[in-house]
Coordinates of C-alpha atoms in Angstrom, one line a residue:
M1 CA 49.2 18.2 -12.9
V2 CA 46.3 19.3 -15.2
R3 CA 42.8 19.2 -13.7
S4 CA 39.7 18.8 -15.8
Y5 CA 37.8 21.6 -14.1
Q6 CA 38.4 25.4 -14.1
M7 CA 40.5 27.2 -11.5
S8 CA 37.4 29.1 -10.3
Q9 CA 36.0 25.8 -9.0
L10 CA 39.0 25.2 -6.7
I11 CA 37.8 27.8 -4.2
L12 CA 34.4 26.7 -3.1
T13 CA 33.6 29.2 -0.4
P14 CA 35.3 31.7 1.9
K15 CA 35.1 30.6 5.6
I16 CA 33.6 33.4 7.6
S17 CA 34.0 33.0 11.4
E18 CA 35.5 34.9 14.3
K19 CA 38.8 33.0 13.9
S20 CA 38.9 33.7 10.1
M21 CA 38.2 37.4 10.6
Y22 CA 41.0 37.5 13.2
L23 CA 43.3 35.9 10.7
A24 CA 42.2 38.2 7.9
E25 CA 43.4 41.2 9.9
R26 CA 46.8 39.6 9.8
G27 CA 46.8 38.8 6.1
I28 CA 45.7 35.2 6.3
Y29 CA 42.5 34.2 4.4
V30 CA 40.6 31.0 4.9
F31 CA 38.8 29.2 2.0
E32 CA 37.0 25.9 1.7
V33 CA 38.5 23.8 -1.1
P34 CA 37.8 20.3 -2.6
L35 CA 39.5 17.4 -0.8
S36 CA 41.6 16.5 -3.9
T37 CA 43.2 20.0 -4.1
N38 CA 46.9 20.6 -3.3
K39 CA 48.8 23.8 -2.2
I40 CA 50.1 24.6 -5.7
E41 CA 46.6 24.6 -7.2
V42 CA 45.3 26.8 -4.4
T43 CA 48.1 29.3 -4.8
K44 CA 47.5 29.6 -8.6
A45 CA 43.7 29.9 -8.1
V46 CA 43.9 32.6 -5.5
E47 CA 46.5 34.6 -7.4
A48 CA 44.4 34.4 -10.5
A49 CA 41.1 35.2 -8.9
F50 CA 42.0 38.0 -6.5
K51 CA 45.2 39.5 -8.1
V52 CA 47.3 39.1 -5.0
N53 CA 50.7 37.5 -4.3
V54 CA 50.5 34.4 -2.1
T55 CA 53.5 33.8 0.2
D56 CA 52.3 30.7 2.1
V57 CA 49.4 28.1 2.1
N58 CA 48.5 25.8 4.9
M59 CA 45.9 23.0 4.5
V60 CA 43.7 21.4 7.2
I61 CA 41.2 18.6 6.8
A62 CA 38.3 19.0 9.3
K63 CA 36.8 15.6 10.0
G64 CA 33.0 15.3 9.6
K65 CA 31.0 15.1 12.8
V66 CA 28.7 12.2 13.7
K67 CA 25.1 13.4 13.9
R68 CA 22.0 11.7 15.2
F69 CA 18.5 12.0 13.7
K70 CA 16.1 10.0 15.8
Q71 CA 17.5 6.5 15.9
M72 CA 19.7 6.9 12.8
L73 CA 23.3 7.8 13.0
G74 CA 24.8 9.8 10.1
R75 CA 28.1 11.5 9.4
Q76 CA 28.8 14.9 7.9
S77 CA 31.4 15.1 5.1
N78 CA 35.0 16.0 5.7
V79 CA 36.0 19.5 4.7
K80 CA 39.4 20.8 3.5
K81 CA 40.3 24.3 4.5
A82 CA 43.1 26.3 2.9
M83 CA 44.7 29.1 4.9
V84 CA 46.3 31.5 2.4
K85 CA 48.8 34.2 3.5
V86 CA 49.2 37.1 1.1
K87 CA 52.1 39.5 0.7
A88 CA 52.3 42.3 3.2
G89 CA 50.2 45.4 2.2
Q90 CA 47.8 43.3 0.0
S91 CA 44.3 42.2 0.9
I92 CA 41.3 40.3 -0.5
A93 CA 38.3 42.5 -0.7
L94 CA 35.9 39.6 -0.2
F95 CA 36.7 39.6 3.5
E96 CA 36.5 43.3 4.0
G97 CA 32.7 43.5 4.0
A98 CA 32.3 40.8 6.7
K99 CA 34.0 42.9 9.5

């Protein structure tokens, strides 16, 4: 399926947290991606952007939380996370500086 936007727009941000740093030590990197993205598109985008070989991709949709502001109730947007496993011996330098 051909998308109208560039592959660089598929990876919105890297997710930096204690859990993602723990996974990064084991070769699994976590990125926030658009809700409409599938595993094949994420694989191609990560391989093109970071010059690594992707072996597995898992996707998770984190549901948005309900927040209160005075008497108004609002809801945060849903977020899709892609957990990308790279070939043994390879790494993504983007996560190296956050340790």
